[in-house]
Amino acid sequence: MVRAIVGANWGDEGKGKITDMMAQESDIIIRFQGGANAGHTIVNNYGKFALHTLPSGVFYDHTTSIIGNGVALNVPVLFGEINDITSKGVPMPKILISDRAQMVMPYHILFDQYEEERLGKASFGSTKSGIAPFYSDKYAKIGFQVQELFDEEALKAHIARVVVQKNVLLEHLYHKPKLDEQEIFDTLMQYKEMIEPYVCDVSAYLADAIKEGKTILLEGQLGTLKDPDHGIYPMVTSSSTLAAYGAIGAGIPPYEIKQIVTVVKAYSSAVGAGAFVSEIFGEEADELRRRGGDGGEYGATTGRPRRMGWFDCVASKYGCRLQGTTDVAFTVLDVLGYLDKIPVCVGYEIDGEVTTDFPTTTRLEKAKPVLEVLDGWNSDIRGIKNYEDLPENCKKYIEFVEKQIGFPITMVSNGPKREDIIYRKSTLSK
Ligand code: GDP
């Protein structure tokens, strides 16, 4: 049985917590896309962790954690995270790395920085983790797969070809120091030493696991609106954030994915540039940012303050549809307990017309939010275990959102801890 956990919006929906929770009942957890450019925050008995590359199953001793072929593998970051968790008392996790995964090269990170510098104010708000240059090279067919580390002569020839091309850009476009072939080779040999014990033919491993009836969890990063095809292009990430891509980025048949849990946050937040229709500003935004998440809405990787907004039904309906959602996990609802009135964005007004269909980027830039104001519940809902025990207005908020987005909310998260979860039966059929 294969399940996926993905985000409906701009990321930071609280996927880490839901993954950690569902990982408990899984045998295998796989990262299938993205790299160290985003992070999950997980709070458990060992402490609070920001994971960027490790799958969220690493805290359990019964799980195998896999870096799939779709991931941008940053070897030093991966090992830094392993050292971090083991130094805090977490037992060494069982890890497998796909032999087809490609590696983030030190020069990818440099190119990311140089390009942001060159673009100045027109930059995309990259986290400068090398992700865009990495995926550009992958699709230009000049990236480095893990399996190449095991043929040194071929690897040297590959490095020589790439360096010629990169050095032209470094010298003439960026005016920066040139790359050295030997240095790159030496770095890759260090990477080889680090990852060799974990390298594996992951798709073959998963084919056997599926046959044996193992429970497999695909762990997505970011959300639908950051997908390069279906998101707010070009303010997107460089690999697909959709559950469908889980099949490709892990190497399994698409029809094996039986459950798609889309994580939706009870209000909106976004990082980086791009249209954000329900965005709020000033004191109103500051207060939500301060109270948001678990200790404020600041980037898990960058520490940047997140942009804040009211819940966006238009974006979330679209986000859930593209994921192929079977279940919605509605998170951080407890945070809204301080509000008397809660505005919700129920439509976009574009050129004088109201729509509930999420538009393409050019039209999105012109959209103004149509807000409906719901009554708040003015109380702390943390600790509540049963749906029936939630305040009336809180249930109304959940049911209103569910109706607007059209996908069943079957889980409500009312706190950062694994056990802060309320299961409910949705009246919507799947
Ligand atoms: P991810 O990238 O989707 O995992 O999102 P983040 O790492 O930004 O997680 C959101 C933050 O909210 C983290 O600090 C979580 O510990 C926290 N969090 C998750 N679910 C809840 C919840 O239901 N209530 C509260 N208050 N915090 C939550």
XYZ file of C-alpha atoms and ligand atoms in Angstrom:
458
model
C 0.000 0.000 0.000
C 1.513 3.297 -1.086
C 0.393 6.636 0.353
C 1.562 10.156 -0.396
C 1.694 13.277 1.749
C 1.809 16.504 -0.196
C 0.990 20.204 0.176
C -1.862 22.115 -1.470
C -0.376 25.598 -1.430
C 3.019 27.282 -1.134
C 4.575 24.782 1.289
C 5.009 25.022 5.079
C 1.546 23.566 5.578
C 2.744 21.318 8.385
C 3.540 18.273 6.238
C 6.443 17.349 8.524
C 4.165 16.725 11.460
C 1.616 14.739 9.435
C 4.396 12.690 7.841
C 5.977 11.996 11.217
C 2.565 10.874 12.455
C 1.845 8.610 9.472
C 5.439 7.331 9.417
C 4.683 5.594 12.688
C 2.504 3.116 10.792
C 4.772 2.835 7.741
C 7.607 0.502 6.806
C 9.277 2.742 4.248
C 9.363 6.539 3.845
C 10.662 8.083 0.627
C 11.612 11.578 -0.400
C 10.841 11.783 -4.118
C 11.605 15.371 -5.184
C 13.238 18.622 -4.115
C 16.357 19.140 -2.101
C 17.695 20.967 0.903
C 15.913 24.181 -0.120
C 12.929 23.629 2.140
C 12.528 22.117 5.538
C 10.096 20.188 7.638
C 9.780 20.958 11.302
C 9.165 17.994 13.540
C 8.577 18.047 17.268
C 8.884 14.697 19.054
C 10.252 13.059 22.191
C 13.853 13.675 21.102
C 13.326 17.421 20.620
C 12.588 19.828 17.772
C 14.219 19.165 14.405
C 14.361 20.900 11.045
C 14.892 18.245 8.384
C 15.797 19.310 4.850
C 16.959 16.144 3.179
C 16.257 13.230 5.498
C 12.805 11.663 5.208
C 10.609 12.268 8.250
C 10.650 8.593 9.207
C 14.165 8.730 10.620
C 12.960 8.938 14.201
C 11.511 5.431 14.222
C 13.603 2.285 14.389
C 11.134 0.177 12.395
C 11.299 2.295 9.220
C 13.594 2.471 6.211
C 14.220 6.014 4.943
C 14.883 6.417 1.238
C 16.315 9.210 -0.870
C 14.600 8.639 -4.212
C 15.984 9.289 -7.690
C 13.910 12.483 -8.003
C 15.700 14.217 -5.140
C 18.493 16.790 -5.440
C 20.937 15.006 -3.153
C 23.215 17.314 -1.202
C 25.614 14.807 0.357
C 27.225 17.062 3.032
C 23.803 18.366 4.115
C 22.471 14.801 4.362
C 25.378 13.741 6.565
C 25.131 16.911 8.633
C 21.517 16.009 9.389
C 22.376 12.414 10.244
C 25.047 13.679 12.673
C 22.642 16.206 14.143
C 19.908 13.712 14.938
C 22.236 10.979 16.194
C 24.051 13.484 18.445
C 20.672 14.264 20.027
C 20.075 10.632 20.905
C 18.143 9.378 17.861
C 19.392 5.872 16.885
C 21.186 5.687 13.520
C 18.364 5.398 10.972
C 18.245 2.783 8.207
C 18.896 4.792 5.036
C 18.946 3.896 1.341
C 20.028 6.222 -1.469
C 18.953 5.641 -5.056
C 21.816 4.878 -7.445
C 19.929 7.077 -9.936
C 19.671 10.109 -7.663
C 21.753 13.047 -8.840
C 24.037 15.040 -6.575
C 24.043 18.754 -5.904
C 27.552 19.901 -6.828
C 29.341 22.675 -4.892
C 29.238 24.791 -8.068
C 25.424 24.513 -8.238
C 25.266 26.439 -4.979
C 27.737 29.040 -6.305
C 25.782 29.459 -9.551
C 22.591 29.938 -7.554
C 24.234 32.751 -5.549
C 25.859 34.367 -8.589
C 22.592 34.355 -10.537
C 20.638 35.933 -7.663
C 23.363 38.598 -7.395
C 23.196 39.253 -11.128
C 19.391 39.533 -11.104
C 19.391 41.811 -8.055
C 15.887 43.049 -7.341
C 14.408 40.918 -10.141
C 15.530 37.719 -8.412
C 13.202 34.778 -7.730
C 13.885 34.706 -4.001
C 15.900 31.497 -4.252
C 17.131 29.899 -1.033
C 20.504 29.600 -2.833
C 20.756 25.877 -2.171
C 21.709 25.189 -5.775
C 18.368 23.593 -6.633
C 17.572 25.483 -9.855
C 21.094 25.043 -11.336
C 20.970 21.394 -10.225
C 17.713 20.594 -12.044
C 18.776 22.685 -15.071
C 21.857 20.497 -15.392
C 19.869 17.317 -14.834
C 17.582 18.098 -17.772
C 20.491 19.435 -19.848
C 21.970 15.966 -19.229
C 25.159 17.203 -17.600
C 24.273 16.276 -14.026
C 26.037 13.623 -11.932
C 24.192 10.444 -10.929
C 25.293 8.531 -7.839
C 26.148 5.445 -9.935
C 28.815 7.444 -11.806
C 30.935 7.582 -8.648
C 31.811 3.935 -9.222
C 33.580 4.421 -12.575
C 36.412 6.867 -11.965
C 37.709 7.166 -15.532
C 34.286 7.925 -16.998
C 33.660 10.324 -14.123
C 36.857 12.280 -14.889
C 35.850 12.638 -18.537
C 32.370 13.825 -17.502
C 33.863 16.416 -15.137
C 36.193 17.713 -17.866
C 33.259 18.239 -20.273
C 31.180 20.094 -17.695
C 33.999 22.312 -16.477
C 34.621 23.740 -19.977
C 31.014 24.884 -20.187
C 30.762 26.188 -16.614
C 34.015 28.128 -16.853
C 32.810 30.145 -19.836
C 29.878 31.360 -17.737
C 32.009 31.948 -14.658
C 34.561 33.984 -16.555
C 32.393 35.992 -18.915
C 28.950 36.255 -17.322
C 29.645 36.248 -13.599
C 33.330 37.313 -13.474
C 34.097 34.767 -10.746
C 36.898 32.232 -10.118
C 36.955 29.239 -12.483
C 36.349 25.602 -11.506
C 39.142 23.091 -11.051
C 38.632 19.547 -12.390
C 40.787 17.830 -9.791
C 39.052 19.609 -6.934
C 35.641 18.470 -8.195
C 36.892 14.910 -8.596
C 38.300 14.888 -5.052
C 35.018 16.210 -3.663
C 33.065 13.505 -5.461
C 35.394 10.835 -4.093
C 34.649 12.127 -0.592
C 30.928 11.914 -1.378
C 31.441 8.349 -2.599
C 33.052 7.325 0.658
C 30.183 8.837 2.616
C 27.285 7.324 0.699
C 28.640 3.999 -0.585
C 27.121 1.834 2.185
C 23.643 3.182 1.442
C 23.509 3.113 -2.364
C 20.824 0.826 -3.722
C 18.629 0.058 -6.750
C 15.631 1.699 -5.112
C 12.968 0.884 -7.708
C 13.823 -2.831 -7.476
C 13.756 -2.621 -3.678
C 10.344 -0.954 -3.785
C 8.932 -3.435 -6.296
C 9.722 -6.229 -3.807
C 8.365 -4.181 -0.913
C 5.070 -3.614 -2.748
C 4.823 -7.338 -3.489
C 5.360 -8.115 0.178
C 2.535 -5.737 1.139
C 4.741 -3.213 2.933
C 3.330 0.206 3.832
C 5.146 2.876 1.872
C 4.912 6.632 2.371
C 5.891 9.180 -0.271
C 6.914 12.443 1.347
C 6.448 15.587 -0.737
C 8.109 18.948 -0.264
C 6.512 22.381 -0.821
C 3.037 22.380 -2.422
C 0.990 22.495 -5.626
C 1.498 26.217 -6.201
C 5.266 25.698 -6.386
C 4.972 22.994 -9.061
C 6.872 23.988 -12.237
C 3.888 23.115 -14.473
C 0.801 23.711 -12.362
C 2.122 26.347 -9.958
C 2.661 30.089 -10.202
C 5.362 29.850 -12.864
C 8.056 31.226 -12.859
C 7.890 31.730 -9.074
C 8.014 27.962 -8.576
C 10.494 25.321 -7.535
C 12.433 23.211 -10.020
C 10.938 19.765 -9.462
C 7.328 18.635 -9.452
C 5.602 18.884 -6.089
C 2.654 16.703 -7.121
C 1.790 13.266 -5.752
C 1.802 11.948 -9.330
C 5.508 12.706 -9.499
C 5.978 10.407 -6.511
C 5.722 7.499 -8.937
C 8.586 8.887 -11.034
C 10.767 10.263 -8.251
C 10.635 6.957 -6.350
C 10.364 4.550 -9.289
C 7.016 2.846 -8.686
C 3.897 2.340 -10.861
C 1.466 5.298 -10.598
C -1.511 3.042 -9.860
C 0.117 1.833 -6.640
C -0.532 5.205 -4.938
C -3.809 4.522 -3.124
C -4.113 7.386 -0.697
C -3.134 11.022 -1.209
C -3.175 13.120 1.942
C -3.023 16.778 1.040
C -1.978 19.049 3.866
C -3.842 22.346 3.981
C -3.126 25.048 6.549
C -5.993 26.918 8.267
C -4.521 30.251 7.071
C -1.986 31.085 4.357
C 1.731 31.727 4.358
C 4.274 31.904 1.564
C 7.962 32.542 1.102
C 9.701 34.089 -1.873
C 8.264 36.296 -4.581
C 5.034 35.830 -6.549
C 1.341 36.718 -6.440
C -0.334 35.978 -3.104
C -3.940 37.118 -3.414
C -5.133 36.774 0.193
C -1.958 38.361 1.636
C -2.291 40.649 4.660
C 0.123 43.299 5.886
C 1.037 45.456 8.865
C 0.025 44.655 12.433
C -2.617 42.140 11.312
C 0.054 40.111 9.486
C 2.632 40.524 12.251
C 0.280 39.138 14.843
C -0.624 36.057 12.751
C 3.077 35.529 11.950
C 4.026 35.735 15.632
C 1.301 33.331 16.708
C 1.583 31.019 13.682
C 3.023 27.517 13.457
C 4.945 26.529 16.545
C 6.899 29.621 17.571
C 6.095 31.867 14.635
C 6.022 31.662 10.841
C 9.686 31.884 9.895
C 11.398 29.730 7.271
C 12.699 26.382 8.596
C 15.709 26.619 6.267
C 16.318 30.346 5.960
C 14.729 31.901 9.067
C 13.064 34.431 6.737
C 9.743 35.875 7.980
C 6.968 34.303 5.911
C 4.376 36.362 4.050
C 0.979 35.893 5.724
C -2.603 35.769 4.487
C -6.116 34.535 5.195
C -7.230 31.087 4.088
C -7.520 30.974 0.301
C -10.327 28.660 -0.882
C -9.556 29.276 -4.571
C -5.889 28.300 -4.315
C -6.599 25.389 -1.953
C -9.390 23.911 -4.092
C -7.049 23.997 -7.080
C -4.128 22.715 -5.006
C -6.143 19.731 -3.748
C -7.509 18.924 -7.207
C -4.088 18.785 -8.858
C -2.786 16.515 -6.114
C -5.627 14.023 -6.592
C -6.525 14.387 -2.934
C -8.271 11.531 -1.138
C -7.907 13.120 2.321
C -7.280 16.644 3.528
C -5.292 17.171 6.720
C -6.292 20.634 7.973
C -3.486 21.995 10.130
C -2.551 24.737 12.621
C -6.192 25.476 13.302
C -5.399 26.184 16.979
C -3.473 29.298 15.915
C -6.666 31.091 14.845
C -8.143 30.888 18.364
C -7.265 34.546 19.113
C -9.498 36.047 16.416
C -13.044 37.412 16.915
C -13.671 37.424 13.195
C -11.860 35.345 10.587
C -11.821 36.516 6.962
C -11.634 33.780 4.313
C -10.860 34.353 0.626
C -13.723 32.698 -1.293
C -13.138 34.099 -4.782
C -10.817 36.156 -6.972
C -11.995 39.278 -8.722
C -10.195 39.646 -12.044
C -11.093 42.462 -14.464
C -14.409 42.997 -12.698
C -15.432 39.316 -12.722
C -15.413 36.912 -9.791
C -14.048 33.403 -10.232
C -13.354 30.444 -7.953
C -11.030 28.815 -10.501
C -7.332 29.419 -9.920
C -5.959 31.377 -12.909
C -2.660 31.297 -14.793
C 0.072 33.640 -13.589
C -0.652 36.710 -15.745
C -4.294 36.805 -14.647
C -3.355 35.871 -11.088
C -1.287 39.063 -10.818
C -4.490 41.068 -11.353
C -6.652 39.117 -8.894
C -8.160 40.816 -5.845
C -9.503 38.737 -2.960
C -13.241 38.377 -2.361
C -13.508 37.896 1.388
C -16.213 36.381 3.524
C -15.932 36.934 7.266
C -16.695 34.041 9.638
C -17.099 34.236 13.401
C -14.088 33.133 15.443
C -14.266 30.730 18.424
C -12.070 32.788 20.719
C -10.594 29.886 22.673
C -7.686 27.488 22.821
C -8.572 24.201 21.086
C -5.279 22.431 21.848
C -5.775 19.209 23.754
C -9.219 18.480 22.286
C -9.370 14.903 20.978
C -12.878 14.551 19.549
C -14.400 16.511 16.716
C -17.678 16.924 18.612
C -15.848 18.704 21.432
C -14.580 21.531 19.211
C -16.338 24.896 19.659
C -19.344 25.346 17.362
C -17.741 28.189 15.357
C -14.574 26.160 14.905
C -16.558 23.275 13.401
C -18.373 25.792 11.215
C -15.026 27.107 9.961
C -13.850 23.586 9.073
C -17.112 22.684 7.366
C -17.189 25.981 5.467
C -13.662 25.408 4.139
C -14.431 21.791 3.247
C -17.471 22.828 1.235
C -15.515 25.534 -0.591
C -12.585 23.311 -1.545
C -14.706 20.216 -2.234
C -12.356 17.621 -0.733
C -12.940 15.732 2.530
C -11.179 17.037 5.627
C -10.572 13.816 7.550
C -7.871 15.067 9.921
C -7.674 18.276 11.906
C -4.366 19.204 13.505
C -4.715 21.311 16.657
C -1.134 21.525 17.880
C 2.456 20.787 16.801
C 2.768 17.405 18.555
C 2.162 14.049 16.912
C -0.830 13.359 19.168
C -2.495 16.732 18.493
C -4.773 15.310 15.840
C -8.525 14.898 15.513
C -9.904 12.366 13.056
C -13.320 13.029 11.607
C -15.739 11.467 9.183
C -16.380 13.810 6.316
C -19.851 14.251 4.912
C -18.281 14.629 1.464
C -17.810 11.380 -0.380
C -14.328 10.751 -1.760
P 6.152 21.708 6.396
O 7.324 22.147 5.584
O 4.920 21.554 5.563
O 6.417 20.553 7.268
O 5.814 22.910 7.361
P 6.644 23.579 8.536
O 7.919 22.912 8.796
O 6.665 25.038 8.278
O 5.674 23.283 9.726
C 4.856 24.226 10.206
C 5.115 24.535 11.650
O 3.897 24.377 12.317
C 6.088 23.691 12.408
O 6.753 24.500 13.343
C 5.218 22.648 13.100
O 5.764 22.160 14.305
C 4.007 23.447 13.381
N 2.748 22.739 13.352
C 2.343 21.697 12.569
N 1.057 21.417 12.807
C 0.632 22.299 13.741
C -0.630 22.541 14.388
O -1.626 21.897 14.124
N -0.669 23.579 15.284
C 0.418 24.350 15.574
N 0.275 25.343 16.450
N 1.605 24.151 14.978
C 1.706 23.152 14.084
